Coordinates of C-alpha atoms in Angstrom, one line a residue:
M1 CA 0.0 0.0 0.0
G2 CA 1.3 3.4 -0.9
T3 CA 0.7 6.7 -2.6
T4 CA 1.4 10.4 -2.4
E5 CA -1.2 12.7 -0.8
H6 CA -4.5 12.7 -2.7
G7 CA -3.0 10.4 -5.3
G8 CA -6.1 8.3 -5.6
H9 CA -4.7 5.0 -4.2
G10 CA -4.3 3.7 -0.7
P11 CA -2.0 5.5 1.8
D12 CA 1.3 4.3 3.0
V13 CA 0.8 2.3 6.2
T14 CA 3.6 1.8 8.7
R15 CA 4.0 0.1 12.1
L16 CA 5.5 1.9 15.1
G17 CA 7.0 0.3 18.2
N18 CA 6.6 -3.4 19.0
A19 CA 3.1 -3.9 17.5
P20 CA 2.8 -7.1 15.5
S21 CA 2.2 -6.7 11.7
P22 CA -1.4 -7.8 11.5
G23 CA -2.3 -10.5 9.0
W24 CA -5.6 -8.9 8.3
L25 CA -4.1 -5.7 6.9
T26 CA -3.9 -6.8 3.3
E27 CA -4.2 -4.6 0.1
Q28 CA -7.4 -6.4 -0.7
N29 CA -9.0 -5.8 2.6
A30 CA -7.9 -2.1 2.6
A31 CA -9.3 -1.6 -0.9
S32 CA -12.6 -3.2 0.2
I33 CA -12.8 -0.8 3.2
R34 CA -12.1 2.2 1.2
A35 CA -14.8 1.3 -1.3
T36 CA -17.4 0.6 1.4
E37 CA -17.4 4.1 2.9
G38 CA -15.1 6.8 1.7
P39 CA -14.5 10.4 3.0
A40 CA -17.4 12.8 3.4
F41 CA -16.1 15.1 0.7
D42 CA -14.2 14.7 -2.6
E43 CA -10.4 14.9 -2.5
A44 CA -10.5 18.4 -4.2
E45 CA -12.2 19.7 -1.1
Y46 CA -9.5 18.4 1.3
A47 CA -6.8 19.6 -1.1
A48 CA -8.2 23.1 -1.0
R49 CA -8.3 23.0 2.9
L50 CA -4.7 21.9 3.1
R51 CA -3.6 24.6 0.6
E52 CA -5.3 27.2 2.8
L53 CA -3.7 25.9 5.9
R54 CA -0.2 25.6 4.4
G55 CA -0.5 29.2 3.2
R56 CA -1.3 30.3 6.8
M57 CA 1.6 28.1 8.0
A58 CA 4.0 29.8 5.6
R59 CA 3.0 33.3 6.8
L60 CA 3.9 32.6 10.5
P61 CA 6.2 30.7 9.5
L62 CA 5.7 27.1 10.6
D63 CA 7.4 24.0 9.3
A64 CA 4.5 21.8 10.4
M65 CA 1.2 21.7 12.3
L66 CA 0.5 18.9 14.7
V67 CA -3.3 18.8 15.0
F68 CA -5.0 17.0 17.9
R69 CA -8.5 18.4 17.9
P70 CA -10.6 15.6 16.4
S71 CA -12.9 17.8 14.4
S72 CA -9.9 19.7 12.9
V73 CA -8.2 16.3 12.0
E74 CA -11.4 15.4 10.2
Y75 CA -11.6 18.8 8.5
L76 CA -8.1 18.4 7.1
C77 CA -8.1 14.7 6.1
G78 CA -11.6 13.2 6.7
F79 CA -10.7 10.9 9.5
H80 CA -13.3 10.3 12.2
T81 CA -13.9 7.6 14.7
A82 CA -15.7 6.9 18.0
E83 CA -12.3 6.3 19.7
T84 CA -11.2 9.2 21.9
A85 CA -7.4 8.4 22.4
P86 CA -5.1 11.1 20.9
Q87 CA -4.8 10.5 17.2
P88 CA -3.0 13.5 15.8
L89 CA -2.4 14.6 12.2
L90 CA 1.0 16.1 11.2
V91 CA 0.8 18.5 8.3
T92 CA 4.0 19.5 6.6
G93 CA 4.6 21.6 3.5
S94 CA 3.9 18.6 1.3
E95 CA 2.8 15.6 3.4
T96 CA 0.2 14.5 5.9
H97 CA 0.9 11.8 8.5
L98 CA -2.0 10.4 10.6
Y99 CA -1.0 8.6 13.9
L100 CA -3.4 6.1 15.5
P101 CA -3.7 2.8 17.4
D102 CA -3.9 -0.3 15.2
L103 CA -7.6 -0.8 15.9
E104 CA -8.3 2.5 14.1
V105 CA -6.5 1.6 10.9
G106 CA -9.8 0.5 9.5
R107 CA -11.5 3.8 10.3
A108 CA -8.6 5.7 8.7
L109 CA -8.9 3.6 5.6
A110 CA -12.6 4.1 5.5
S111 CA -12.7 7.9 6.0
S112 CA -9.3 9.5 5.5
V113 CA -7.3 10.9 2.6
A114 CA -4.1 11.3 4.6
G115 CA -1.1 10.3 2.7
S116 CA 0.5 8.2 5.4
L117 CA -0.9 6.2 8.3
H118 CA 1.3 5.2 11.3
Y119 CA -0.1 2.8 13.9
C120 CA 1.0 1.5 17.3
G121 CA -0.5 -1.5 19.1
Y122 CA -3.7 -0.8 21.0
A123 CA -2.1 -2.2 24.1
D124 CA 0.8 0.3 23.7
A125 CA -1.7 3.2 24.1
L126 CA 0.2 4.5 27.2
R127 CA 3.3 5.1 25.2
G128 CA 1.6 5.6 21.8
L129 CA 2.1 9.4 22.0
E130 CA 5.8 9.0 22.5
L131 CA 6.0 6.7 19.4
F132 CA 3.9 9.2 17.4
I133 CA 6.1 12.2 18.2
R134 CA 9.3 10.3 17.8
H135 CA 8.3 9.4 14.3
A136 CA 7.1 12.9 13.5
A137 CA 10.6 14.2 14.5
T138 CA 12.1 11.9 11.8
V139 CA 10.2 13.6 9.0
L140 CA 11.0 17.1 10.2
P141 CA 14.4 19.0 10.3
Q142 CA 16.1 19.5 13.6
G143 CA 14.8 22.7 15.2
A144 CA 11.6 22.7 13.1
R145 CA 8.9 25.1 14.2
V146 CA 5.7 23.0 14.9
G147 CA 2.4 24.6 15.5
V148 CA 0.3 23.0 18.3
E149 CA -3.0 24.3 19.7
V150 CA -1.8 24.3 23.3
G151 CA -5.1 25.7 24.8
H152 CA -7.5 22.9 23.7
A153 CA -8.3 20.0 26.0
S154 CA -7.6 17.5 23.2
T155 CA -3.9 18.3 23.2
P156 CA -2.1 16.3 25.8
P157 CA 0.2 18.5 27.9
R158 CA 2.8 15.7 27.6
A159 CA 2.9 16.2 23.8
L160 CA 4.6 19.6 24.2
E161 CA 7.3 18.2 26.4
L162 CA 7.9 15.3 24.0
L163 CA 8.2 17.6 21.0
R164 CA 10.8 19.7 22.8
E165 CA 12.7 16.6 23.8
Q166 CA 13.0 15.8 20.1
G167 CA 14.6 19.2 19.5
L168 CA 11.5 20.8 17.9
V169 CA 10.2 24.3 18.6
V170 CA 6.6 24.4 19.8
V171 CA 4.6 27.4 18.6
H172 CA 1.1 28.3 19.6
P173 CA -0.5 29.4 16.3
D174 CA -3.7 30.9 17.8
H175 CA -6.3 28.5 16.4
L176 CA -4.7 28.4 13.0
V177 CA -6.8 25.5 11.7
E178 CA -10.0 26.6 13.5
R179 CA -9.7 30.1 11.9
A180 CA -9.5 28.5 8.5
R181 CA -12.6 26.5 9.4
L182 CA -14.7 29.6 10.1
V183 CA -15.6 30.2 6.5
L184 CA -17.5 27.3 5.1
S185 CA -17.2 26.2 1.5
P186 CA -20.2 25.7 -0.7
A187 CA -20.0 21.9 -0.1
E188 CA -20.0 22.5 3.7
L189 CA -22.9 24.9 3.5
R190 CA -24.9 22.2 1.7
R191 CA -24.2 19.9 4.6
M192 CA -25.5 22.6 7.0
E193 CA -28.6 22.9 4.9
E194 CA -29.2 19.2 5.1
A195 CA -28.5 19.3 8.9
A196 CA -31.1 22.0 9.3
A197 CA -33.7 19.8 7.6
V198 CA -32.9 17.1 10.2
T199 CA -33.2 19.7 12.9
Q200 CA -36.7 20.6 11.8
R201 CA -37.7 16.9 12.0
G202 CA -36.6 17.1 15.6
V203 CA -38.7 20.2 16.2
A204 CA -41.8 18.6 14.7
A205 CA -41.3 15.5 16.8
G206 CA -40.7 17.4 20.0
V207 CA -43.8 19.6 19.5
A208 CA -45.9 16.5 18.8
A209 CA -44.6 14.7 21.9
A210 CA -45.1 17.7 24.1
G211 CA -48.8 17.8 23.2
A212 CA -49.4 14.1 24.1
H213 CA -51.3 13.2 27.3
G214 CA -48.9 12.7 30.2
A215 CA -45.9 14.0 28.3
T216 CA -42.7 14.3 30.3
D217 CA -39.4 16.1 29.6
S218 CA -38.0 12.6 29.0
S219 CA -40.7 11.5 26.5
V220 CA -40.1 14.8 24.5
A221 CA -36.4 14.2 24.5
A222 CA -36.8 10.7 23.3
A223 CA -39.1 11.8 20.5
I224 CA -36.6 14.4 19.4
A225 CA -33.7 12.0 19.6
E226 CA -35.5 9.4 17.5
A227 CA -36.3 12.0 14.8
L228 CA -32.7 13.2 14.8
Y229 CA -31.1 9.7 14.6
L230 CA -33.7 7.8 12.6
E231 CA -32.3 8.8 9.2
A232 CA -29.0 10.3 10.4
D233 CA -25.5 9.5 9.3
S234 CA -23.8 11.0 12.4
P235 CA -24.6 11.7 16.0
S236 CA -25.1 15.1 17.5
A237 CA -22.3 16.3 19.8
W238 CA -24.7 17.5 22.5
G239 CA -28.3 17.2 23.6
P240 CA -31.2 17.1 23.2
V241 CA -31.8 19.4 26.1
V242 CA -35.4 19.5 27.4
A243 CA -36.1 21.5 30.6
T244 CA -39.6 22.2 31.8
G245 CA -41.1 24.5 34.5
R246 CA -38.7 25.8 37.1
R247 CA -35.9 23.7 35.8
G248 CA -36.0 25.8 32.6
G249 CA -34.7 28.7 34.7
I250 CA -31.5 26.8 35.6
P251 CA -29.1 26.9 32.6
H252 CA -28.1 23.5 31.1
S253 CA -30.7 21.5 33.1
S254 CA -32.2 18.7 31.1
W255 CA -34.8 15.9 31.2
V256 CA -35.3 13.9 34.4
G257 CA -38.7 12.2 33.7
R258 CA -40.8 15.2 34.9
E259 CA -44.3 15.8 33.6
L260 CA -44.5 19.0 31.5
G261 CA -45.9 21.9 33.4
S262 CA -48.3 24.6 32.1
G263 CA -45.5 27.1 31.6
P264 CA -42.7 27.1 29.0
T265 CA -40.6 24.0 28.2
F266 CA -37.2 24.8 26.7
L267 CA -35.8 22.7 23.9
E268 CA -32.3 22.8 22.4
F269 CA -30.7 20.3 20.0
A270 CA -29.0 20.0 16.6
G271 CA -29.6 17.9 13.5
T272 CA -26.5 16.7 11.7
R273 CA -25.1 15.7 8.4
D274 CA -21.6 14.3 8.2
R275 CA -21.1 15.8 11.7
Y276 CA -22.1 19.4 10.5
H277 CA -24.5 20.8 13.1
A278 CA -27.4 23.2 12.7
P279 CA -28.6 23.9 16.3
V280 CA -31.9 25.4 17.3
M281 CA -33.7 26.5 20.5
R282 CA -37.5 26.4 20.6
T283 CA -39.9 26.7 23.5
V284 CA -43.2 25.0 23.8
V285 CA -46.1 25.8 26.1
R286 CA -49.2 23.7 26.8
D287 CA -52.4 24.2 28.6
G288 CA -52.7 27.9 28.0
A289 CA -50.8 31.1 27.2
L290 CA -47.6 32.3 28.9
D291 CA -48.0 34.5 32.0
A292 CA -46.7 38.1 31.9
A293 CA -43.2 37.3 33.1
D294 CA -42.7 34.5 30.6
R295 CA -44.1 36.7 27.8
R296 CA -41.4 39.2 28.7
L297 CA -38.7 36.5 28.4
A298 CA -40.1 35.5 25.0
E299 CA -40.1 39.0 23.7
L300 CA -36.5 39.5 24.7
A301 CA -35.5 36.3 23.0
R302 CA -37.4 37.3 19.8
T303 CA -35.7 40.7 19.9
A304 CA -32.2 39.3 20.3
V305 CA -32.6 36.9 17.4
A306 CA -34.1 39.5 15.1
A307 CA -31.5 42.1 15.9
V308 CA -28.6 39.8 15.0
L309 CA -30.2 38.7 11.8
E310 CA -30.9 42.3 10.8
T311 CA -27.3 43.5 11.5
A312 CA -24.9 40.8 10.5
A313 CA -23.4 40.9 7.0
D314 CA -20.1 40.5 5.3
G315 CA -17.7 43.2 6.6
V316 CA -19.7 44.1 9.7
T317 CA -17.7 43.4 12.8
A318 CA -18.8 41.0 15.4
A319 CA -18.8 43.8 17.9
Q320 CA -21.2 45.9 15.8
V321 CA -23.7 43.0 15.8
A322 CA -23.5 42.5 19.5
V323 CA -23.8 46.2 20.3
Q324 CA -26.8 46.6 18.1
A325 CA -28.5 43.6 19.6
G326 CA -27.7 45.0 23.0
K327 CA -29.3 48.3 22.1
A328 CA -32.4 46.5 20.8
L329 CA -32.8 44.7 24.1
G330 CA -32.2 47.7 26.2
P331 CA -31.4 47.4 29.9
L332 CA -32.5 44.0 31.2
P333 CA -34.7 43.7 34.3
D334 CA -32.7 42.7 37.4
D335 CA -34.5 39.4 37.6
V336 CA -33.6 38.3 34.0
M337 CA -30.6 36.2 33.3
F338 CA -28.8 36.4 29.9
H339 CA -25.3 35.4 29.0
Q340 CA -24.6 38.4 26.7
L341 CA -23.4 36.0 23.9
F342 CA -25.2 36.9 20.7
G343 CA -23.8 34.2 18.6
Y344 CA -21.0 31.6 18.1
P345 CA -19.7 29.8 15.1
V346 CA -21.1 26.3 14.2
G347 CA -20.3 23.7 11.5
L348 CA -18.2 20.6 11.8
A349 CA -18.2 19.4 15.4
H350 CA -17.3 16.4 17.6
K351 CA -18.2 15.7 21.2
P352 CA -18.5 17.1 23.7
H353 CA -20.2 20.1 22.1
W354 CA -21.1 21.7 18.7
M355 CA -19.2 24.8 19.9
D356 CA -16.1 23.2 18.4
G357 CA -14.0 25.8 16.6
A358 CA -12.3 29.1 17.0
P359 CA -13.6 31.3 19.8
F360 CA -15.0 33.8 17.4
Y361 CA -18.1 35.1 19.3
L362 CA -20.6 37.8 18.6
T363 CA -19.7 39.9 21.6
P364 CA -18.8 43.6 22.0
D365 CA -15.1 42.8 22.5
N366 CA -14.6 41.0 19.2
H367 CA -13.8 43.6 16.5
E368 CA -13.0 41.2 13.7
P369 CA -15.2 41.4 10.6
L370 CA -17.7 38.8 9.6
V371 CA -17.0 37.1 6.3
S372 CA -19.4 35.5 3.8
G373 CA -19.7 31.8 4.5
M374 CA -19.4 32.0 8.3
A375 CA -22.2 30.2 10.1
F376 CA -23.5 31.1 13.6
H377 CA -26.0 30.0 16.1
I378 CA -27.8 32.7 18.0
P379 CA -28.5 31.4 21.6
G380 CA -31.4 33.7 22.5
S381 CA -32.1 32.2 26.0
F382 CA -33.5 34.3 28.7
R383 CA -34.4 33.1 32.2
S384 CA -36.0 34.1 35.4
F385 CA -33.3 32.4 37.5
G386 CA -34.7 29.2 39.0
T387 CA -38.3 30.1 37.9
S388 CA -38.6 29.6 34.2
G389 CA -36.8 30.0 30.9
V390 CA -37.5 30.8 27.2
G391 CA -35.0 29.9 24.5
L392 CA -35.5 30.9 20.8
S393 CA -32.7 30.7 18.2
Q394 CA -31.7 30.3 14.6
T395 CA -28.6 29.0 12.8
F396 CA -27.7 31.4 10.0
V397 CA -25.0 31.9 7.4
V398 CA -23.4 35.3 6.7
E399 CA -23.8 36.6 3.1
E400 CA -22.6 39.7 1.3
H401 CA -25.6 41.9 2.1
G402 CA -27.0 40.2 5.2
T403 CA -27.9 36.8 6.5
R404 CA -29.6 33.6 5.4
V405 CA -31.4 31.6 8.1
L406 CA -30.6 27.9 7.7
T407 CA -32.9 26.5 10.4
H408 CA -36.6 26.2 9.6
G409 CA -39.6 28.0 11.0
P410 CA -39.9 31.1 13.1
A411 CA -38.0 31.7 16.3
D412 CA -41.1 31.8 18.5
V413 CA -43.0 30.1 21.3
I414 CA -45.0 27.1 20.1
E415 CA -48.4 26.4 21.7
V416 CA -49.4 22.8 21.9

């Protein structure tokens, strides 16, 4: 097995450490696995992503990037798996090297376009990182500058020490890969549109379940989950969240088998397509209209969402969007809880959350401009702390002259 990057044949596969050479790893088996699944996008898409990253690397300059964040590894080479052990991708000026345990070779063959795969034995997991970095040092010049996202939890602190022991210079490139991911390609936006259609199936199922006799937060969550997964090709990184009654006034509470009350029930979840997420918040109410306090929360949520959608556009700064939305809301009552975050980027994401990219938030302190192709979720959640909560949101994409909402239906309270 062997090829150059994106050469159309199987990757080079090499063994590290004392792992035995598996008899099952034959060219015939590898070809069969590649034909069974394949990467989520065509090779031209991955080639364009690597060109963009290498251009950014050259400007720093960097000799290589060692990428640990699973969603960024997938973004660059297609590889994805349920395994959570460190499986980094080394990107040089002309090569890609994916490091993984031997049990993950099949997943790499099924989903990845990396030029080379290097595996250690699964039982060697405790020293696998050492083997990976020792090999990476052999393909880099002594003293090479290696970019590593040191601030993300997926990067083992030990990796930085091992790189320095090999005579390599560790550079923190400030979310270099994640910043490239902020602007979605046309192919990625199609995935987001497809994910939004799945999200709407979850909305419809949740609303129907909430109207059933004896409905509980758990029965609503189960209905949403079934709708999201029934025809899905990938799991959501988080949720569904269903919080009813007073628990809706406690952020990040979710279902516990409690019967729905007469007040608002908060829903939050995301449909997916190839792990691209289109999140939404909706609020349902049964057995009558909202009381005055909850109507106030709903109006604040509607106002926040509308202000963001009316202000955001290519070239407008994130701060301008947040400031305008804040003005539209006006001073909040003392008893209303809001996080002051008017949007965060969404797209490709792995667990534990769909907030899985550069920290590019719609807040007053972010003065960077929005760019066409960026996608955001507007988390319009307002709460009377410990009493009730209303959440309304949309996922949208920035365009030249404004915004295009990807999620379906109005951001409004739904009576059942």
